[in-house]
PDB file of C-alpha atoms and ligand atoms in Angstrom:
ATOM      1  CA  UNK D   1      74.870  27.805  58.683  1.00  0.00           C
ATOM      2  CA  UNK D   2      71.971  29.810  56.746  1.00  0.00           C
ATOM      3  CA  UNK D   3      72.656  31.228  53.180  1.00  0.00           C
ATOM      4  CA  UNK D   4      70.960  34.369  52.142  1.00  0.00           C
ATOM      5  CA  UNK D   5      69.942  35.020  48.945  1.00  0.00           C
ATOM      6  CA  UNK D   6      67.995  37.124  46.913  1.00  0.00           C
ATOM      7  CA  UNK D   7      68.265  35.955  43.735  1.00  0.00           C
ATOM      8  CA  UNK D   8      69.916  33.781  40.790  1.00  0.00           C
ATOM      9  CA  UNK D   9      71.678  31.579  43.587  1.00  0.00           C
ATOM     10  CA  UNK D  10      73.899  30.315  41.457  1.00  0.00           C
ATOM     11  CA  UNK D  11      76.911  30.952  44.184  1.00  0.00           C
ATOM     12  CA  UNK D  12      74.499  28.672  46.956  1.00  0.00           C
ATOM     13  CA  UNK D  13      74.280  26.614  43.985  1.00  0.00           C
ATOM     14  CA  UNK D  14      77.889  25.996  43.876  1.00  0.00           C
ATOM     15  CA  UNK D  15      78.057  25.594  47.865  1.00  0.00           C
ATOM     16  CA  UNK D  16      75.589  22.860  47.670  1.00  0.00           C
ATOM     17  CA  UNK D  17      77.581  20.850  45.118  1.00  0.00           C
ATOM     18  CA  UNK D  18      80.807  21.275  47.380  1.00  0.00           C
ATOM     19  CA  UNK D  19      78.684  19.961  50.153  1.00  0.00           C
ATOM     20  CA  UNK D  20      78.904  23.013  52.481  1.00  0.00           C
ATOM     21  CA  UNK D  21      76.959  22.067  55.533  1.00  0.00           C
ATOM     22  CA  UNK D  22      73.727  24.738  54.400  1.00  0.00           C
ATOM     23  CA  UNK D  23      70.892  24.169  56.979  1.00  0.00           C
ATOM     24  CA  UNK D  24      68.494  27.341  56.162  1.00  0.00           C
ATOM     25  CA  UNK D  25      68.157  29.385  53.222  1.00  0.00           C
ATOM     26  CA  UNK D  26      66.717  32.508  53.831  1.00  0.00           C
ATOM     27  CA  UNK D  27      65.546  35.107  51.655  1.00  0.00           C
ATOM     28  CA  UNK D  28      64.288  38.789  51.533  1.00  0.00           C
ATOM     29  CA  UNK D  29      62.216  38.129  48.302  1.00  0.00           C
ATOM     30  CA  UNK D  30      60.592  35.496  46.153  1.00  0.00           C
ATOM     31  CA  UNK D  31      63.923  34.465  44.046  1.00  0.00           C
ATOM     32  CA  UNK D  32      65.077  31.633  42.247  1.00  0.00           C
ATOM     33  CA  UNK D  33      67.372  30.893  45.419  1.00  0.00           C
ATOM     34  CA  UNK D  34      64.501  29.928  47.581  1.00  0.00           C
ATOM     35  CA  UNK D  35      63.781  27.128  45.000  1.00  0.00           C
ATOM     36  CA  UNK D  36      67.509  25.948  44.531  1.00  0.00           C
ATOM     37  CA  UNK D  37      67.075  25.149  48.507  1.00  0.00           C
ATOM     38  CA  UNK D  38      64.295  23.340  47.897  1.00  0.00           C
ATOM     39  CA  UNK D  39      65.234  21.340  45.552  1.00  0.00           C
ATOM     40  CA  UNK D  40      68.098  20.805  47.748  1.00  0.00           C
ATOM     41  CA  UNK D  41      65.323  19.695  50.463  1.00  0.00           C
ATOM     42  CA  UNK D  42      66.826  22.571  52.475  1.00  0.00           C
ATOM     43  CA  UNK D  43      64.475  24.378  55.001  1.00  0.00           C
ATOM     44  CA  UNK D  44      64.124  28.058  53.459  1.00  0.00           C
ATOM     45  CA  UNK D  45      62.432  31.377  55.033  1.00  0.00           C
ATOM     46  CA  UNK D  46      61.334  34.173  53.364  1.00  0.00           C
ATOM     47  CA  UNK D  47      60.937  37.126  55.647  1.00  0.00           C
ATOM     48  CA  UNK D  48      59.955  39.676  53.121  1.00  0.00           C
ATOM     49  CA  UNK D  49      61.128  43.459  52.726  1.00  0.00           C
ATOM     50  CA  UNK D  50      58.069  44.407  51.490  1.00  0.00           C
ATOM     51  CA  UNK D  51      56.321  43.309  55.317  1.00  0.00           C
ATOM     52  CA  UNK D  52      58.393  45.876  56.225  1.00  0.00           C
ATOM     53  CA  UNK D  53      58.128  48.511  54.300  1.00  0.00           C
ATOM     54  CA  UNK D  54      55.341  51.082  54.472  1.00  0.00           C
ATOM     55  CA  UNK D  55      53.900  53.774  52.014  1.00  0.00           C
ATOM     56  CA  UNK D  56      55.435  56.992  53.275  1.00  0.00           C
ATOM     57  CA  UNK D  57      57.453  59.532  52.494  1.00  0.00           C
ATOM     58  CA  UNK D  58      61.353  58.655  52.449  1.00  0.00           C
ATOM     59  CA  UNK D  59      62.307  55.545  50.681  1.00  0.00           C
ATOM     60  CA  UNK D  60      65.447  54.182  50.637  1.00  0.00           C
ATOM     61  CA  UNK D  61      67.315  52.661  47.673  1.00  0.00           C
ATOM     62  CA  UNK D  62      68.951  49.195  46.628  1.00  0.00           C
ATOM     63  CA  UNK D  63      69.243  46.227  45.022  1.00  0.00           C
ATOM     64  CA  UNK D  64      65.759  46.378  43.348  1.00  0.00           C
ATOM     65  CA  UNK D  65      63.892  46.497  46.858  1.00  0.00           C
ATOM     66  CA  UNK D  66      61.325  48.707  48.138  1.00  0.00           C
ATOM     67  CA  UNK D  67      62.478  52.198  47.196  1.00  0.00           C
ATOM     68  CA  UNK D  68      60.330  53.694  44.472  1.00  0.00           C
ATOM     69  CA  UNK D  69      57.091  53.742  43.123  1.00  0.00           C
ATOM     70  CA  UNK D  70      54.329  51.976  44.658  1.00  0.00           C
ATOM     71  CA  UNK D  71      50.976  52.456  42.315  1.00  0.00           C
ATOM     72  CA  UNK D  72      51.463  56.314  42.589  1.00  0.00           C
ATOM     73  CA  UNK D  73      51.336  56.550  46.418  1.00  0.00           C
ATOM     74  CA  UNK D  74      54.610  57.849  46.515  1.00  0.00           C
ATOM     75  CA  UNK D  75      58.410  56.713  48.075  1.00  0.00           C
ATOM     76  CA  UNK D  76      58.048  53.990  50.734  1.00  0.00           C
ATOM     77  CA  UNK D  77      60.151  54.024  54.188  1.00  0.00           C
ATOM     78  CA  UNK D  78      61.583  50.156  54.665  1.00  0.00           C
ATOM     79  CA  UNK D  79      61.718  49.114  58.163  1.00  0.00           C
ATOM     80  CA  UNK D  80      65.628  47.989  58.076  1.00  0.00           C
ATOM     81  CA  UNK D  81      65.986  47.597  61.988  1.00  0.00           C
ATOM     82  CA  UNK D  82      62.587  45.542  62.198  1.00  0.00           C
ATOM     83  CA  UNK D  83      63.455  43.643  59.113  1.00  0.00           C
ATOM     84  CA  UNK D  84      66.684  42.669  60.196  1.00  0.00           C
ATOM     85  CA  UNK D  85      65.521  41.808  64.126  1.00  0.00           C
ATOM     86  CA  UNK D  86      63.002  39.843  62.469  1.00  0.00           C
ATOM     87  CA  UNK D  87      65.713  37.691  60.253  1.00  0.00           C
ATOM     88  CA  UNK D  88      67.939  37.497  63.028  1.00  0.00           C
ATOM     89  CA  UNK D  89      65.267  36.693  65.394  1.00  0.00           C
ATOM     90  CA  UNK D  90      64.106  33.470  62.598  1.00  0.00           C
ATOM     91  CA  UNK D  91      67.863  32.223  62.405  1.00  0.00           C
ATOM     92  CA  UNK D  92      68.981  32.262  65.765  1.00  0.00           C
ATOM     93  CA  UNK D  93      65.324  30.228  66.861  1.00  0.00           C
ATOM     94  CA  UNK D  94      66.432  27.660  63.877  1.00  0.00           C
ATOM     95  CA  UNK D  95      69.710  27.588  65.524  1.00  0.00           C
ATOM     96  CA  UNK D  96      71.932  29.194  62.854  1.00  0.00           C
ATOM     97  CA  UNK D  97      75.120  31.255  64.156  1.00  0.00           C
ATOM     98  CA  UNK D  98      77.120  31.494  60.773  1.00  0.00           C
ATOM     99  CA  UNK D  99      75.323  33.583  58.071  1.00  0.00           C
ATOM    100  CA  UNK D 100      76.906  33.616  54.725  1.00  0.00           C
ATOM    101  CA  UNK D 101      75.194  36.217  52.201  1.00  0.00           C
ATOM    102  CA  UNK D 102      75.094  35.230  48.520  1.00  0.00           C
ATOM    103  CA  UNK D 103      73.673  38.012  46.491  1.00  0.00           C
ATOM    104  CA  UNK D 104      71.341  39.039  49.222  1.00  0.00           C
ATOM    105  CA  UNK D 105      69.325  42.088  48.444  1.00  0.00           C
ATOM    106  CA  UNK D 106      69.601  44.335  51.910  1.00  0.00           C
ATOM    107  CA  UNK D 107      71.749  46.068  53.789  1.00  0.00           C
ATOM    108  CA  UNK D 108      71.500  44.664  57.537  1.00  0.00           C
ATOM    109  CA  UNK D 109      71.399  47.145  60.319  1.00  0.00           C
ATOM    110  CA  UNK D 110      74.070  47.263  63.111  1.00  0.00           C
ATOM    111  CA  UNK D 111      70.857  45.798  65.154  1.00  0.00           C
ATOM    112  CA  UNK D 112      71.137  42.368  62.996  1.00  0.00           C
ATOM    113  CA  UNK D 113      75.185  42.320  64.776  1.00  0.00           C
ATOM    114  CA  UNK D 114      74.360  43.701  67.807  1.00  0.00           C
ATOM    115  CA  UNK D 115      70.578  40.718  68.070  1.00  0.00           C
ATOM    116  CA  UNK D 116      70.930  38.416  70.940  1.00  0.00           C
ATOM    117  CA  UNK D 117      74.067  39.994  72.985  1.00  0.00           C
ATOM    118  CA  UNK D 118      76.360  39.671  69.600  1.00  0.00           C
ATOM    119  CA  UNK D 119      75.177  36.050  68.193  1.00  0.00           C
ATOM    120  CA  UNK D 120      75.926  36.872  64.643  1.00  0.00           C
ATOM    121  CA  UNK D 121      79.086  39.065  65.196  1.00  0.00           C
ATOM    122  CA  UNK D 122      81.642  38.521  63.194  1.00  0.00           C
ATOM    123  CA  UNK D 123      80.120  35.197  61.918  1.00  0.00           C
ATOM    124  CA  UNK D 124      78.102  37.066  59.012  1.00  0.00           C
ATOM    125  CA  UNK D 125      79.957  36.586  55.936  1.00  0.00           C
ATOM    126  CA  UNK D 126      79.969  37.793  52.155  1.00  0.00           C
ATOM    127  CA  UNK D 127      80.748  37.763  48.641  1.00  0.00           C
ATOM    128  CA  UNK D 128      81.489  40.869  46.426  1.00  0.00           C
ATOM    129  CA  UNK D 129      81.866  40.895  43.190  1.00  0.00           C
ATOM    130  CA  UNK D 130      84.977  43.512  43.055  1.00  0.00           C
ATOM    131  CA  UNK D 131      88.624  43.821  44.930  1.00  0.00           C
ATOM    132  CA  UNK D 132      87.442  45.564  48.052  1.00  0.00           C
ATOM    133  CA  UNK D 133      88.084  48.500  48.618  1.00  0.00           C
ATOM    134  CA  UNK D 134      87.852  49.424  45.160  1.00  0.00           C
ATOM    135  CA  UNK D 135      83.913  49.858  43.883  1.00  0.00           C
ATOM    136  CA  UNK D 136      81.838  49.087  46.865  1.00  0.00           C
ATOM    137  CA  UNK D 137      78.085  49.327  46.504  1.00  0.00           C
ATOM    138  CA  UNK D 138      75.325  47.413  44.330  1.00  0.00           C
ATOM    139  CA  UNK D 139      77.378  48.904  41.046  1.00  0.00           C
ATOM    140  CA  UNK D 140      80.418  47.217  41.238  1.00  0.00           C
ATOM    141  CA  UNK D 141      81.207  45.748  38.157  1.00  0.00           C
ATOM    142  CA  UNK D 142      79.744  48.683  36.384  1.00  0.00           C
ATOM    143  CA  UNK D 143      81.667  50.927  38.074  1.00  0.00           C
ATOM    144  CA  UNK D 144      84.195  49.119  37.439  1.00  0.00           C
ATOM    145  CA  UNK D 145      84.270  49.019  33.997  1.00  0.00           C
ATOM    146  CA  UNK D 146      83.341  52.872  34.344  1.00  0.00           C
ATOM    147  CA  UNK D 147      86.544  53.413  35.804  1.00  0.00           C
ATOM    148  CA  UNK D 148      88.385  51.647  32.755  1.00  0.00           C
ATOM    149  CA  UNK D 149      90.250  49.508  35.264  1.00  0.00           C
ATOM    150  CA  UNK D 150      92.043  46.526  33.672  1.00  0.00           C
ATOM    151  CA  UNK D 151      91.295  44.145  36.418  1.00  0.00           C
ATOM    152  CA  UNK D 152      88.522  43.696  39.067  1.00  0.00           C
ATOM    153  CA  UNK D 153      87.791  40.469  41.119  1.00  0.00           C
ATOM    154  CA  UNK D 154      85.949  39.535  43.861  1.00  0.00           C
ATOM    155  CA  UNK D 155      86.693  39.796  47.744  1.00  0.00           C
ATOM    156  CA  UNK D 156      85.234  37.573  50.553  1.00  0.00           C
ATOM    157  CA  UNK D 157      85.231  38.536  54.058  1.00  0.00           C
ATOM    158  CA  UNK D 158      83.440  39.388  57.126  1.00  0.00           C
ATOM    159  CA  UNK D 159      80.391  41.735  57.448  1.00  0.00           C
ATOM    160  CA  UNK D 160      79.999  44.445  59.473  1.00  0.00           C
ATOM    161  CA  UNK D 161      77.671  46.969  60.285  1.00  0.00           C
ATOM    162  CA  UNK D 162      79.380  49.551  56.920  1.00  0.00           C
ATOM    163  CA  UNK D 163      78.626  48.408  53.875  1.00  0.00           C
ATOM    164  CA  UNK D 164      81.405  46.326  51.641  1.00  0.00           C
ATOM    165  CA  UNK D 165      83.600  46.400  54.326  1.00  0.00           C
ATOM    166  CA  UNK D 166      85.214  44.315  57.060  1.00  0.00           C
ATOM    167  CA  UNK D 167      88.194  42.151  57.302  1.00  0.00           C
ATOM    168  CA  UNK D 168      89.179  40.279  53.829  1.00  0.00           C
ATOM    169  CA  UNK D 169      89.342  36.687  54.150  1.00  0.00           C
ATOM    170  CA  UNK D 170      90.220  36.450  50.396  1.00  0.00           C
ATOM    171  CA  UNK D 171      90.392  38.103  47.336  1.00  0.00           C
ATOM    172  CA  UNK D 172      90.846  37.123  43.450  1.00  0.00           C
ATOM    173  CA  UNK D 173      91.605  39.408  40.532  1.00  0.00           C
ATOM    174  CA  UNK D 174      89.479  39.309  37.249  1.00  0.00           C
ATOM    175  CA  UNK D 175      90.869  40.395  34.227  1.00  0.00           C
ATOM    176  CA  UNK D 176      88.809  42.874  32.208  1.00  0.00           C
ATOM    177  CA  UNK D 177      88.862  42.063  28.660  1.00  0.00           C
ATOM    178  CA  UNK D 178      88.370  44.223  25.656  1.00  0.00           C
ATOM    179  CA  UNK D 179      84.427  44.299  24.548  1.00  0.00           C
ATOM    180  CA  UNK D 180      83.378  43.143  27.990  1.00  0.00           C
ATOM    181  CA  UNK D 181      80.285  44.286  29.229  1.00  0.00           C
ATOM    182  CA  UNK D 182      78.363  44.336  32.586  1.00  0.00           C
ATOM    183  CA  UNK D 183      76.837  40.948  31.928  1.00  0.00           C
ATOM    184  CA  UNK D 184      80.237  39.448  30.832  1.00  0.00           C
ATOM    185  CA  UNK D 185      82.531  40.703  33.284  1.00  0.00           C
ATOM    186  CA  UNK D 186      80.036  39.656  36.073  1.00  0.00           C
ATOM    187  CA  UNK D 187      79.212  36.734  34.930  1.00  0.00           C
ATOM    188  CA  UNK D 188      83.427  35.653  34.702  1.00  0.00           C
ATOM    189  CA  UNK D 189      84.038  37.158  38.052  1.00  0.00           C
ATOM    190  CA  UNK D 190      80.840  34.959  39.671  1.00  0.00           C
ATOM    191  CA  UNK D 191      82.342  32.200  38.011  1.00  0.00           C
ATOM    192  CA  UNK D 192      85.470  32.803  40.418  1.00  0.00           C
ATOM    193  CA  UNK D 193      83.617  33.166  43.360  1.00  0.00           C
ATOM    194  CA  UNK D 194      81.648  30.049  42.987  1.00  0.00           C
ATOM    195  CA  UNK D 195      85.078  28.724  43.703  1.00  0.00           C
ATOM    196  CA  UNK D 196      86.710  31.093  46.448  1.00  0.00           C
ATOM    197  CA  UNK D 197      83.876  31.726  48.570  1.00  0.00           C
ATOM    198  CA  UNK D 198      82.635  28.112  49.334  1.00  0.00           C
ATOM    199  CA  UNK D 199      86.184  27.412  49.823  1.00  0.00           C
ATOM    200  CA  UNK D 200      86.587  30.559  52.216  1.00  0.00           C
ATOM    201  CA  UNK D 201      83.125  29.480  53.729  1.00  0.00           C
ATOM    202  CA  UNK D 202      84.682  26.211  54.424  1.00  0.00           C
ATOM    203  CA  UNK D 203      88.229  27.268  56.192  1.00  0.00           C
ATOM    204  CA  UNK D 204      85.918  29.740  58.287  1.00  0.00           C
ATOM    205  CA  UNK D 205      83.471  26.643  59.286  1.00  0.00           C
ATOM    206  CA  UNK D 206      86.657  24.915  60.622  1.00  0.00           C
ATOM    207  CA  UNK D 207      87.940  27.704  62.354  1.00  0.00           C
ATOM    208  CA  UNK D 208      84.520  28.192  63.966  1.00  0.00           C
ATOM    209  CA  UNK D 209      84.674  24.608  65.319  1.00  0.00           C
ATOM    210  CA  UNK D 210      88.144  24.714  66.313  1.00  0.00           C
ATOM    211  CA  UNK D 211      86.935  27.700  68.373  1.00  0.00           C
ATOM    212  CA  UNK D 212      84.625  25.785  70.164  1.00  0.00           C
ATOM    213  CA  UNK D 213      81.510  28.387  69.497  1.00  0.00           C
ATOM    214  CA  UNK D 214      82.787  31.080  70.851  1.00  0.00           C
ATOM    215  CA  UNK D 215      82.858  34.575  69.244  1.00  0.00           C
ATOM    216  CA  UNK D 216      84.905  34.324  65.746  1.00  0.00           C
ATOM    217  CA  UNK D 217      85.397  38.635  65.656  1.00  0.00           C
ATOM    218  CA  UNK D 218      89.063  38.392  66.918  1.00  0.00           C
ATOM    219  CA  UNK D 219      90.270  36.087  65.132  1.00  0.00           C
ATOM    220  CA  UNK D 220      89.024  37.419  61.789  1.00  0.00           C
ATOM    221  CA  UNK D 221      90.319  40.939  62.276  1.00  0.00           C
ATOM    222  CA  UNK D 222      94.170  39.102  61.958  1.00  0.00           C
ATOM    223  CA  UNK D 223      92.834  37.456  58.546  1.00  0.00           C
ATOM    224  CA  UNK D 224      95.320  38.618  56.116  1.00  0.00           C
ATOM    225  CA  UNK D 225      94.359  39.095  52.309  1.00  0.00           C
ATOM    226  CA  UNK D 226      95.499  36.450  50.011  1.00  0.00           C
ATOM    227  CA  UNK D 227      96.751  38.098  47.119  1.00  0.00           C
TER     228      UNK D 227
HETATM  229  C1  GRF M 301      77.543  37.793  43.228  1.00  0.00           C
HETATM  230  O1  GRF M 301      78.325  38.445  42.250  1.00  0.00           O
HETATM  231  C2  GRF M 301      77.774  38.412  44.570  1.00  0.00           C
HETATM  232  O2  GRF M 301      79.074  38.868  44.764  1.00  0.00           O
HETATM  233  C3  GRF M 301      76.823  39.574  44.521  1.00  0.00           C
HETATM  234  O3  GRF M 301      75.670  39.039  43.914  1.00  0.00           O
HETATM  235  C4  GRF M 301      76.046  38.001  43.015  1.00  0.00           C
HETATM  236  C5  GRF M 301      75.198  36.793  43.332  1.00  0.00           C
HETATM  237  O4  GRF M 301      75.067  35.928  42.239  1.00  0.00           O
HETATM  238  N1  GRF M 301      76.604  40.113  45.831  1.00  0.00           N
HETATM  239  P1  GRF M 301      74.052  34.674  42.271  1.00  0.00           P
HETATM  240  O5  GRF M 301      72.663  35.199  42.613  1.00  0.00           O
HETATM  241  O6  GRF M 301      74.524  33.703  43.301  1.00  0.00           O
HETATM  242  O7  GRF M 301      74.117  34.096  40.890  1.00  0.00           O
END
């Protein structure tokens, strides 16, 4: 299994001390995740966003990545197909075929799923910080809190090609509290999924083995939610 990370790391953190079987870290950016790894004496790549994104007109936007300014050259254009053949191509030639993201920076393009007649397919997983369907998007918990909602949470489950969605493999309400903030109310709902998605990550491992390799997609569209 790789982990993908793009930051803090403080969810791969908690996989490592369960003793999830993590065999690549991979990254999109220089982060404190790559160094968490290792530490760990886990193998990490870093295949960069910013080898794959040019200076031309039409950026794109998230999670702190390429759109924007760069020196007064104007918007850049990031590569997402190339960038995301490229990872897939690096995990699939270290042997991983279970991805789990952990605060990883990019959306994948439907050619990450679709790389190496459907390797990663419904073996891609993730963590977001908010009871999906309710605030997808890199704003969650601001949003959130926006909305004056009095609980949020956090929902693991399958990716797919749409961003924040795919089948739930588990969810967990947050409460907010009065006087939280972004910082607060992120930091309480991370400190639920350090908890729910290594355990998650774990029941899906089993299943994977119990499957005997073969494509997990079925099986994870009966997932129910569990609350
Ligand atoms: C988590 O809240 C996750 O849901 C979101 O990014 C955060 C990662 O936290 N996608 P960390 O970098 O592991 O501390």
């Amino acid at each position: 299994m790789a982990v993908l990370v793009s930051g803090t790391g403080s969810i791969l953190e908690a996989m490592l001390r369960v003793g999830l079987p993590v065999d690549l870290v991979g990254a999109d950016r220089p982060c404190r995740g790559l160094g968490i790894a290792a530490d760990a004496a886990i193998s990490t790549v870093l295949v960069g966003r910013d080898d794959w994104t040019a200076s031309q007109a039409g950026g794109v936007g998230e999670a702190g990545g390429a759109a924007g300014a760069d020196g007064g050259m104007g918007p850049r254009r990031f590569d997402r197909k190339g960038f995301s053949c490229e990872l897939a191509a690096v995990l699939a030639g270290q042997g991983i075929d279970v991805v789990a993201m952990a605060g990883f920076g990019t959306v994948l393009d439907v050619s990450f799923f679709a790389w190496g007649d459907g390797r990663f397919r419904g073996r891609v997983l993730n963590t977001h910080p908010s009871l999906l369907p309710a605030f997808p998007g890199w704003h969650a918990v601001r949003d959130a809190l926006d909305a004056g909602v009095s609980e949020s949470g956090c929902t693991v489950h399958v990716a797919i090609p749409e961003v924040d969605a795919g089948p739930v493999l588990a969810q967990r309400a947050v409460p907010v509290l009065a006087g939280d903030d972004e910082a607060a109310l992120h930091e309480r709902i991370k400190a639920v999924e350090r908890e729910l998605y290594p355990a998650t990550i774990a029941a899906f491992l089993e299943r994977c083995a119990g499957d005997g390799g073969s494509k997990l997609e079925p099986n994870c569209r009966q997932e129910g939610q569990t609350r």
